[in-house]
Amino acid sequence: MKALVKAKAEPGLWMQDVPEPEIGPDDVLIRVRKTGICGTDVYIWNWDEWAQRTVPVPLVTGHEFAGEIVALGRDVTDLRVGQRCSGEGHLIGTTSRQSRSGRFHLDPETRGIGVNVQGAFAQYLRLPAFNVVPLPDTIPDEIGAILDPLGNAVHTALSYDLIGEDVLVTGAGPIGIMAAAVARHVGARHVVITDVNETRLQLATRVADVVPVNVAQEDLKSVIPRLGMNQGFDVGMEMSGNPAAFDQMVEAMVMGGRIAMLGIPPRPAPVDWSRIVFKALTIKGVYGREIFETWYKMIAMIENGLDLTPIITHRFAAEDFVQGFDTMRSGLSGKVVLDWS
Ligand code: NAD
Ligand code: ZN
């Protein structure tokens, strides 16, 4: 089969012919139809320090996918051939305390498809049946292919009660925009999203009813009186990975505000803890998606009118992956989807 492989320990990805995966008794074989390109895939392409430490070579990359089940392992009884699906790309163990008590997303033994084990940028993917998430007919393949990052957005956004709250999202990348859309969908009052990239702020306003602030040109605090807010934001979601954005968020929060952090700063950065203490802020680190609570909630929201189609700005055939990755790197896109069918 064709697959996009990290074939050499150097920058690049290579489309190669590799053997189809063999499935075990508890696995399914999925014919991949659509995949999303993630920032993580770009790091793996670039072969940055994190990728060099983490990714074995050779490896089929990719973890955001939708497809169709074409074979069932001998012990799989609750799925069927022909079923459309996406799935959780974090493969969990069964021995940690977290796993054994059902907090699967906190399992320290987690391995990721396309990062530690063979991934989804391929014609076929092996996945444990446990990880499969069937797709209802109302969710098209291309939306199925971005449920993984939407899950990051939903997990972050639903960390705190948002109904009637004033919400700040720093970073209008694909995940920040989706988180802002979720905040709007579940009933936040004002949703403000910041970035330094005008194209992405404009995209945010096409996806959801949010107030864009370009912090390279405008002082974030000026929107507080403009929107009739009292002291600042009740809930913050850090989605840029930029320490300067986190700093700005802390500054703009109300006393007792709550922050969920998904963005990953590329290197350690100083934090003014005294401000966080004196504002009595709560800060929660967010990793991955809740398995499988986030999946149930996001599918329900999509079925109830959360429309994320405009976040997909580019579509390419899988063989045009170079263009797909160039588009991702340009910073001028939302989600980029590759078609494997
Ligand atoms: P992205 O890189 O596409 O988007 C980040 C955005 O932040 C960009 O548009 C950038 O212009 C903007 N930005 C930079 N400086 C800023 C500033 N000072 N103020 C406001 N915005 C600024 O990333 P993404 O794919 O949308 O992911 C968002 C973040 O979440 C990334 O840091 C990513 O590494 C992280 N992430 C974490 C997890 C997890 O499990 N914790 C999972 C996926 C992604
Ligand atoms: Zn991803």
Short mmCIF file of C-alpha atoms and ligand atoms in Angstrom, two decimals:
data_model
loop_
_atom_site.label_atom_id
_atom_site.label_comp_id
_atom_site.label_asym_id
_atom_site.label_seq_id
_atom_site.Cartn_x
_atom_site.Cartn_y
_atom_site.Cartn_z
CA MET A 1 0.00 0.00 0.00
CA LYS A 2 0.99 3.64 -0.36
CA ALA A 3 1.99 5.40 2.86
CA LEU A 4 3.62 8.65 3.88
CA VAL A 5 6.71 7.47 5.74
CA LYS A 6 9.32 9.10 7.94
CA ALA A 7 11.90 6.97 6.15
CA LYS A 8 15.11 8.73 7.12
CA ALA A 9 16.33 10.59 10.22
CA GLU A 10 16.38 13.92 8.37
CA PRO A 11 13.83 16.56 7.30
CA GLY A 12 11.14 15.28 4.93
CA LEU A 13 8.44 12.64 4.47
CA TRP A 14 8.41 10.11 1.66
CA MET A 15 5.50 8.42 -0.15
CA GLN A 16 6.47 4.74 -0.25
CA ASP A 17 5.06 1.28 -0.91
CA VAL A 18 4.90 -0.57 2.41
CA PRO A 19 3.22 -3.86 3.46
CA GLU A 20 -0.43 -3.61 4.56
CA PRO A 21 -0.68 -3.83 8.36
CA GLU A 22 -1.58 -7.22 9.88
CA ILE A 23 -4.30 -7.14 12.50
CA GLY A 24 -4.46 -9.02 15.80
CA PRO A 25 -7.58 -10.58 17.35
CA ASP A 26 -8.71 -7.30 18.99
CA ASP A 27 -7.90 -4.99 16.05
CA VAL A 28 -9.69 -3.72 12.98
CA LEU A 29 -8.27 -2.81 9.58
CA ILE A 30 -9.46 0.57 8.32
CA ARG A 31 -9.33 1.74 4.71
CA VAL A 32 -8.35 5.39 5.16
CA ARG A 33 -10.35 7.92 3.15
CA LYS A 34 -9.37 11.35 4.52
CA THR A 35 -6.61 12.55 6.84
CA GLY A 36 -5.86 15.89 8.47
CA ILE A 37 -2.36 17.36 8.64
CA CYS A 38 -1.49 18.36 12.22
CA GLY A 39 1.16 20.72 13.56
CA THR A 40 2.75 17.56 15.02
CA ASP A 41 3.14 16.14 11.50
CA VAL A 42 4.97 19.31 10.49
CA TYR A 43 7.36 18.88 13.45
CA ILE A 44 7.97 15.30 12.31
CA TRP A 45 8.60 16.50 8.75
CA ASN A 46 10.97 19.20 10.02
CA TRP A 47 12.70 16.64 12.26
CA ASP A 48 12.93 19.04 15.20
CA GLU A 49 14.46 18.09 18.56
CA TRP A 50 11.19 16.66 19.90
CA ALA A 51 10.72 14.49 16.78
CA GLN A 52 14.31 13.22 16.94
CA ARG A 53 13.78 12.19 20.59
CA THR A 54 10.34 10.63 19.99
CA VAL A 55 9.77 9.20 16.53
CA PRO A 56 11.28 5.84 15.47
CA VAL A 57 12.50 5.56 11.86
CA PRO A 58 11.00 4.23 9.64
CA LEU A 59 7.42 5.12 10.67
CA VAL A 60 4.15 5.65 8.81
CA THR A 61 3.09 9.10 10.07
CA GLY A 62 -0.34 10.72 10.61
CA HIS A 63 -3.00 10.44 13.30
CA GLU A 64 -6.03 12.43 12.14
CA PHE A 65 -8.22 10.20 9.96
CA ALA A 66 -11.59 8.95 8.82
CA GLY A 67 -12.20 5.75 6.89
CA GLU A 68 -14.11 2.53 6.61
CA ILE A 69 -13.63 -0.77 8.44
CA VAL A 70 -12.61 -3.49 5.97
CA ALA A 71 -11.59 -6.34 8.29
CA LEU A 72 -12.28 -7.37 11.87
CA GLY A 73 -9.96 -9.26 14.22
CA ARG A 74 -11.29 -12.61 15.37
CA ASP A 75 -12.47 -11.33 18.79
CA VAL A 76 -14.15 -8.13 17.57
CA THR A 77 -17.91 -8.48 17.85
CA ASP A 78 -19.30 -4.96 18.25
CA LEU A 79 -18.17 -3.43 14.93
CA ARG A 80 -18.89 -4.40 11.34
CA VAL A 81 -17.16 -4.39 7.97
CA GLY A 82 -18.30 -1.37 5.94
CA GLN A 83 -18.76 0.82 9.02
CA ARG A 84 -17.45 4.39 8.62
CA CYS A 85 -15.28 5.53 11.49
CA SER A 86 -12.69 7.80 12.97
CA GLY A 87 -10.81 6.86 16.10
CA GLU A 88 -8.70 7.79 19.08
CA GLY A 89 -5.04 7.77 18.08
CA HIS A 90 -3.77 7.38 21.63
CA LEU A 91 -3.22 3.68 22.31
CA ILE A 92 -3.43 3.14 26.03
CA GLY A 93 -2.11 0.46 28.35
CA THR A 94 -4.09 -1.47 30.93
CA THR A 95 -1.80 -1.57 33.95
CA SER A 96 -1.54 2.02 35.21
CA ARG A 97 -3.74 3.23 38.03
CA GLN A 98 -5.23 5.85 35.69
CA SER A 99 -6.26 3.28 33.08
CA ARG A 100 -7.56 0.83 35.63
CA SER A 101 -9.76 3.54 37.11
CA GLY A 102 -11.11 4.63 33.72
CA ARG A 103 -9.14 7.84 33.28
CA PHE A 104 -7.75 6.54 30.02
CA HIS A 105 -6.48 9.89 28.69
CA LEU A 106 -4.13 10.17 31.69
CA ASP A 107 -2.41 6.82 31.12
CA PRO A 108 1.36 7.40 31.21
CA GLU A 109 1.91 4.34 28.98
CA THR A 110 0.08 5.98 26.05
CA ARG A 111 1.60 5.56 22.59
CA GLY A 112 0.42 7.63 19.63
CA ILE A 113 -0.30 6.37 16.11
CA GLY A 114 1.85 8.25 13.62
CA VAL A 115 4.20 9.29 16.44
CA ASN A 116 5.32 6.12 18.24
CA VAL A 117 3.56 3.38 16.22
CA GLN A 118 2.43 3.04 12.57
CA GLY A 119 0.04 5.82 11.63
CA ALA A 120 -2.85 6.88 9.41
CA PHE A 121 -1.17 8.57 6.42
CA ALA A 122 -1.66 5.36 4.46
CA GLN A 123 -4.23 3.44 2.48
CA TYR A 124 -4.82 1.12 5.46
CA LEU A 125 -4.54 1.57 9.22
CA ARG A 126 -4.51 -1.04 11.98
CA LEU A 127 -6.34 0.15 15.08
CA PRO A 128 -7.48 -1.61 18.28
CA ALA A 129 -11.27 -1.99 18.08
CA PHE A 130 -11.42 -0.24 21.47
CA ASN A 131 -10.12 2.95 19.81
CA VAL A 132 -12.65 3.01 16.95
CA VAL A 133 -15.30 5.73 16.97
CA PRO A 134 -18.11 4.97 14.48
CA LEU A 135 -19.26 7.98 12.45
CA PRO A 136 -22.94 8.76 12.03
CA ASP A 137 -24.12 9.38 8.43
CA THR A 138 -24.52 13.09 9.26
CA ILE A 139 -20.75 13.54 9.70
CA PRO A 140 -18.84 13.53 6.39
CA ASP A 141 -15.39 11.94 6.08
CA GLU A 142 -13.53 15.25 6.01
CA ILE A 143 -15.06 16.30 9.34
CA GLY A 144 -14.37 12.79 10.65
CA ALA A 145 -10.73 13.40 9.73
CA ILE A 146 -10.48 16.47 11.99
CA LEU A 147 -12.24 15.07 15.06
CA ASP A 148 -8.85 14.50 16.70
CA PRO A 149 -7.91 18.21 16.86
CA LEU A 150 -11.55 19.16 17.42
CA GLY A 151 -11.32 16.84 20.42
CA ASN A 152 -8.40 18.90 21.76
CA ALA A 153 -10.52 22.01 21.33
CA VAL A 154 -13.61 20.46 22.95
CA HIS A 155 -11.63 18.96 25.83
CA THR A 156 -10.11 22.38 26.55
CA ALA A 157 -13.32 24.34 26.07
CA LEU A 158 -15.41 22.06 28.28
CA SER A 159 -12.86 22.19 31.11
CA TYR A 160 -15.00 24.87 32.75
CA ASP A 161 -18.62 25.99 32.69
CA LEU A 162 -18.86 28.53 29.85
CA ILE A 163 -22.53 29.45 29.94
CA GLY A 164 -22.83 33.23 30.16
CA GLU A 165 -19.08 33.62 30.67
CA ASP A 166 -16.69 35.97 28.88
CA VAL A 167 -14.09 33.80 27.20
CA LEU A 168 -10.63 34.62 25.85
CA VAL A 169 -8.88 32.31 23.37
CA THR A 170 -5.24 33.19 22.65
CA GLY A 171 -4.08 31.79 19.29
CA ALA A 172 -6.34 31.49 16.24
CA GLY A 173 -4.73 28.35 14.85
CA PRO A 174 -7.14 25.60 13.81
CA ILE A 175 -7.55 24.38 17.40
CA GLY A 176 -8.02 27.85 18.89
CA ILE A 177 -10.65 28.69 16.28
CA MET A 178 -12.51 25.43 16.91
CA ALA A 179 -12.37 26.03 20.69
CA ALA A 180 -13.82 29.52 20.18
CA ALA A 181 -16.60 28.03 18.04
CA VAL A 182 -17.36 25.48 20.78
CA ALA A 183 -17.45 28.22 23.44
CA ARG A 184 -19.95 30.11 21.30
CA HIS A 185 -21.99 26.94 20.64
CA VAL A 186 -22.36 26.09 24.34
CA GLY A 187 -23.48 29.55 25.35
CA ALA A 188 -20.57 31.78 26.32
CA ARG A 189 -21.41 35.53 26.40
CA HIS A 190 -18.46 37.17 24.64
CA VAL A 191 -15.81 35.11 22.87
CA VAL A 192 -12.64 37.04 22.04
CA ILE A 193 -9.85 35.41 20.02
CA THR A 194 -6.36 36.84 19.61
CA ASP A 195 -3.57 36.26 17.14
CA VAL A 196 -0.85 38.21 15.36
CA ASN A 197 -1.87 36.69 12.01
CA GLU A 198 -4.68 38.65 10.31
CA THR A 199 -5.58 35.82 7.89
CA ARG A 200 -6.28 33.48 10.78
CA LEU A 201 -8.31 36.07 12.68
CA GLN A 202 -10.44 36.57 9.57
CA LEU A 203 -10.87 32.82 9.26
CA ALA A 204 -12.01 32.71 12.91
CA THR A 205 -14.83 35.16 12.15
CA ARG A 206 -15.94 32.96 9.23
CA VAL A 207 -16.15 29.89 11.47
CA ALA A 208 -17.92 31.44 14.47
CA ASP A 209 -19.39 34.62 15.91
CA VAL A 210 -16.25 35.76 17.74
CA VAL A 211 -14.46 39.07 18.30
CA PRO A 212 -10.99 39.01 16.70
CA VAL A 213 -8.16 41.01 18.23
CA ASN A 214 -4.84 41.37 16.46
CA VAL A 215 -2.53 41.84 19.44
CA ALA A 216 0.27 43.08 17.16
CA GLN A 217 -1.90 46.14 16.42
CA GLU A 218 -4.39 46.52 19.26
CA ASP A 219 -4.21 46.38 23.05
CA LEU A 220 -6.21 43.37 24.23
CA LYS A 221 -7.42 45.25 27.29
CA SER A 222 -9.18 47.83 25.11
CA VAL A 223 -11.85 45.25 24.19
CA ILE A 224 -12.89 44.85 27.83
CA PRO A 225 -14.78 48.18 28.07
CA ARG A 226 -15.71 48.04 24.37
CA LEU A 227 -17.69 44.83 24.94
CA GLY A 228 -19.17 46.12 28.20
CA MET A 229 -17.28 43.62 30.28
CA ASN A 230 -16.53 44.45 33.86
CA GLN A 231 -13.02 43.51 34.87
CA GLY A 232 -11.93 41.04 32.24
CA PHE A 233 -12.35 37.44 31.13
CA ASP A 234 -13.86 34.70 33.26
CA VAL A 235 -12.33 31.83 31.31
CA GLY A 236 -9.13 31.71 29.25
CA MET A 237 -7.96 29.07 26.79
CA GLU A 238 -4.30 29.30 25.81
CA MET A 239 -3.99 27.89 22.28
CA SER A 240 -0.87 29.59 20.89
CA GLY A 241 2.02 28.08 22.84
CA ASN A 242 3.44 31.60 22.98
CA PRO A 243 4.48 32.64 26.54
CA ALA A 244 3.71 36.27 25.65
CA ALA A 245 0.09 35.30 24.95
CA PHE A 246 -0.17 33.50 28.30
CA ASP A 247 1.20 36.60 30.02
CA GLN A 248 -1.37 38.76 28.28
CA MET A 249 -4.11 36.32 29.26
CA VAL A 250 -3.17 36.41 32.95
CA GLU A 251 -3.26 40.22 32.76
CA ALA A 252 -6.74 40.22 31.20
CA MET A 253 -8.42 37.69 33.56
CA VAL A 254 -10.87 38.55 36.35
CA MET A 255 -10.07 37.76 39.96
CA GLY A 256 -10.77 34.05 40.41
CA GLY A 257 -10.64 33.41 36.66
CA ARG A 258 -10.00 29.95 35.23
CA ILE A 259 -7.45 29.11 32.53
CA ALA A 260 -7.12 25.92 30.46
CA MET A 261 -3.78 25.52 28.69
CA LEU A 262 -3.46 23.42 25.55
CA GLY A 263 -0.70 25.39 23.80
CA ILE A 264 2.77 23.93 24.21
CA PRO A 265 5.54 26.50 24.67
CA PRO A 266 8.54 25.38 22.61
CA ARG A 267 10.92 25.98 25.53
CA PRO A 268 10.77 26.86 29.23
CA ALA A 269 9.69 30.46 29.81
CA PRO A 270 9.45 32.60 32.97
CA VAL A 271 6.02 33.03 34.60
CA ASP A 272 5.02 35.83 36.99
CA TRP A 273 3.50 33.55 39.66
CA SER A 274 2.70 36.36 42.08
CA ARG A 275 0.11 37.76 39.66
CA ILE A 276 -1.47 34.32 39.35
CA VAL A 277 -1.59 33.96 43.14
CA PHE A 278 -2.97 37.46 43.81
CA LYS A 279 -5.64 36.98 41.13
CA ALA A 280 -6.46 33.57 42.62
CA LEU A 281 -6.44 32.01 39.15
CA THR A 282 -7.01 28.30 38.47
CA ILE A 283 -4.82 26.83 35.74
CA LYS A 284 -5.41 23.43 34.17
CA GLY A 285 -3.07 21.67 31.74
CA VAL A 286 -4.98 19.88 28.99
CA TYR A 287 -3.63 16.83 27.19
CA GLY A 288 -5.32 15.06 24.29
CA ARG A 289 -8.99 14.20 24.53
CA GLU A 290 -11.00 12.49 27.26
CA ILE A 291 -11.39 8.91 26.06
CA PHE A 292 -14.22 8.66 25.13
CA GLU A 293 -16.28 11.38 26.80
CA THR A 294 -14.90 14.12 24.51
CA TRP A 295 -15.78 12.03 21.44
CA TYR A 296 -19.41 11.62 22.53
CA LYS A 297 -19.75 15.31 23.29
CA MET A 298 -18.20 16.57 20.05
CA ILE A 299 -20.22 14.25 17.84
CA ALA A 300 -23.37 15.36 19.67
CA MET A 301 -22.48 19.04 19.18
CA ILE A 302 -21.85 18.54 15.45
CA GLU A 303 -25.18 16.75 15.15
CA ASN A 304 -26.74 19.71 16.98
CA GLY A 305 -25.52 22.35 14.57
CA LEU A 306 -21.86 23.02 15.39
CA ASP A 307 -20.64 23.56 11.81
CA LEU A 308 -16.87 23.41 11.43
CA THR A 309 -16.74 22.97 7.66
CA PRO A 310 -15.18 26.43 7.07
CA ILE A 311 -12.13 25.50 9.22
CA ILE A 312 -11.08 23.16 6.38
CA THR A 313 -9.51 25.64 3.97
CA HIS A 314 -7.49 23.30 1.74
CA ARG A 315 -8.02 19.84 0.27
CA PHE A 316 -5.39 17.85 -1.65
CA ALA A 317 -5.01 14.37 -3.07
CA ALA A 318 -2.62 12.34 -0.88
CA GLU A 319 0.01 12.27 -3.65
CA ASP A 320 0.10 16.09 -3.47
CA PHE A 321 1.18 15.95 0.18
CA VAL A 322 4.13 18.29 -0.44
CA GLN A 323 1.70 21.06 -1.38
CA GLY A 324 -0.39 20.14 1.66
CA PHE A 325 2.56 20.50 4.03
CA ASP A 326 3.69 23.73 2.32
CA THR A 327 0.18 25.11 2.85
CA MET A 328 0.27 24.15 6.55
CA ARG A 329 3.66 25.80 6.97
CA SER A 330 2.52 29.02 5.28
CA GLY A 331 0.43 29.94 8.36
CA LEU A 332 -2.28 31.03 5.92
CA SER A 333 -4.51 27.97 6.26
CA GLY A 334 -7.02 26.41 8.59
CA LYS A 335 -7.09 22.61 8.50
CA VAL A 336 -5.54 20.91 5.46
CA VAL A 337 -7.11 17.58 4.49
CA LEU A 338 -5.55 14.86 2.28
CA ASP A 339 -7.75 12.49 0.25
CA TRP A 340 -6.58 8.83 0.13
CA SER A 341 -9.52 7.35 -1.76
P1 NAD B 1 -0.97 26.70 15.42
O1 NAD B 1 0.50 26.81 15.55
O2 NAD B 1 -1.57 26.43 14.09
O3 NAD B 1 -1.65 28.01 16.00
C1 NAD B 1 -1.09 28.83 16.96
C2 NAD B 1 -1.48 30.26 16.64
O4 NAD B 1 -1.02 31.12 17.68
C3 NAD B 1 -0.91 30.79 15.32
O5 NAD B 1 -1.96 31.23 14.46
C4 NAD B 1 -0.01 31.93 15.77
O6 NAD B 1 0.03 33.00 14.84
C5 NAD B 1 -0.68 32.34 17.09
N1 NAD B 1 0.14 33.19 17.95
C6 NAD B 1 1.49 33.32 18.00
N2 NAD B 1 1.84 34.27 18.88
C7 NAD B 1 0.70 34.74 19.43
C8 NAD B 1 0.42 35.72 20.41
N3 NAD B 1 1.39 36.41 21.04
N4 NAD B 1 -0.87 35.96 20.73
C9 NAD B 1 -1.87 35.26 20.13
N5 NAD B 1 -1.65 34.33 19.18
C10 NAD B 1 -0.38 34.06 18.84
O7 NAD B 1 -1.40 25.56 16.46
P2 NAD B 1 -2.70 24.61 16.56
O8 NAD B 1 -2.50 23.41 15.69
O9 NAD B 1 -3.96 25.39 16.43
O10 NAD B 1 -2.49 24.12 18.07
C11 NAD B 1 -2.57 25.06 19.13
C12 NAD B 1 -1.56 24.75 20.23
O11 NAD B 1 -1.94 23.56 20.90
C13 NAD B 1 -0.13 24.51 19.75
O12 NAD B 1 0.77 25.08 20.72
C14 NAD B 1 -0.01 22.99 19.76
O13 NAD B 1 1.33 22.56 19.94
C15 NAD B 1 -0.85 22.66 20.97
N6 NAD B 1 -1.42 21.30 21.01
C16 NAD B 1 -1.49 20.71 22.24
C17 NAD B 1 -2.08 19.48 22.37
C18 NAD B 1 -2.19 18.86 23.73
O14 NAD B 1 -2.60 17.70 23.83
N7 NAD B 1 -1.89 19.62 24.80
C19 NAD B 1 -2.63 18.81 21.25
C20 NAD B 1 -2.57 19.45 20.01
C21 NAD B 1 -1.97 20.70 19.91
ZN ZN B 2 -3.28 16.26 15.60
#
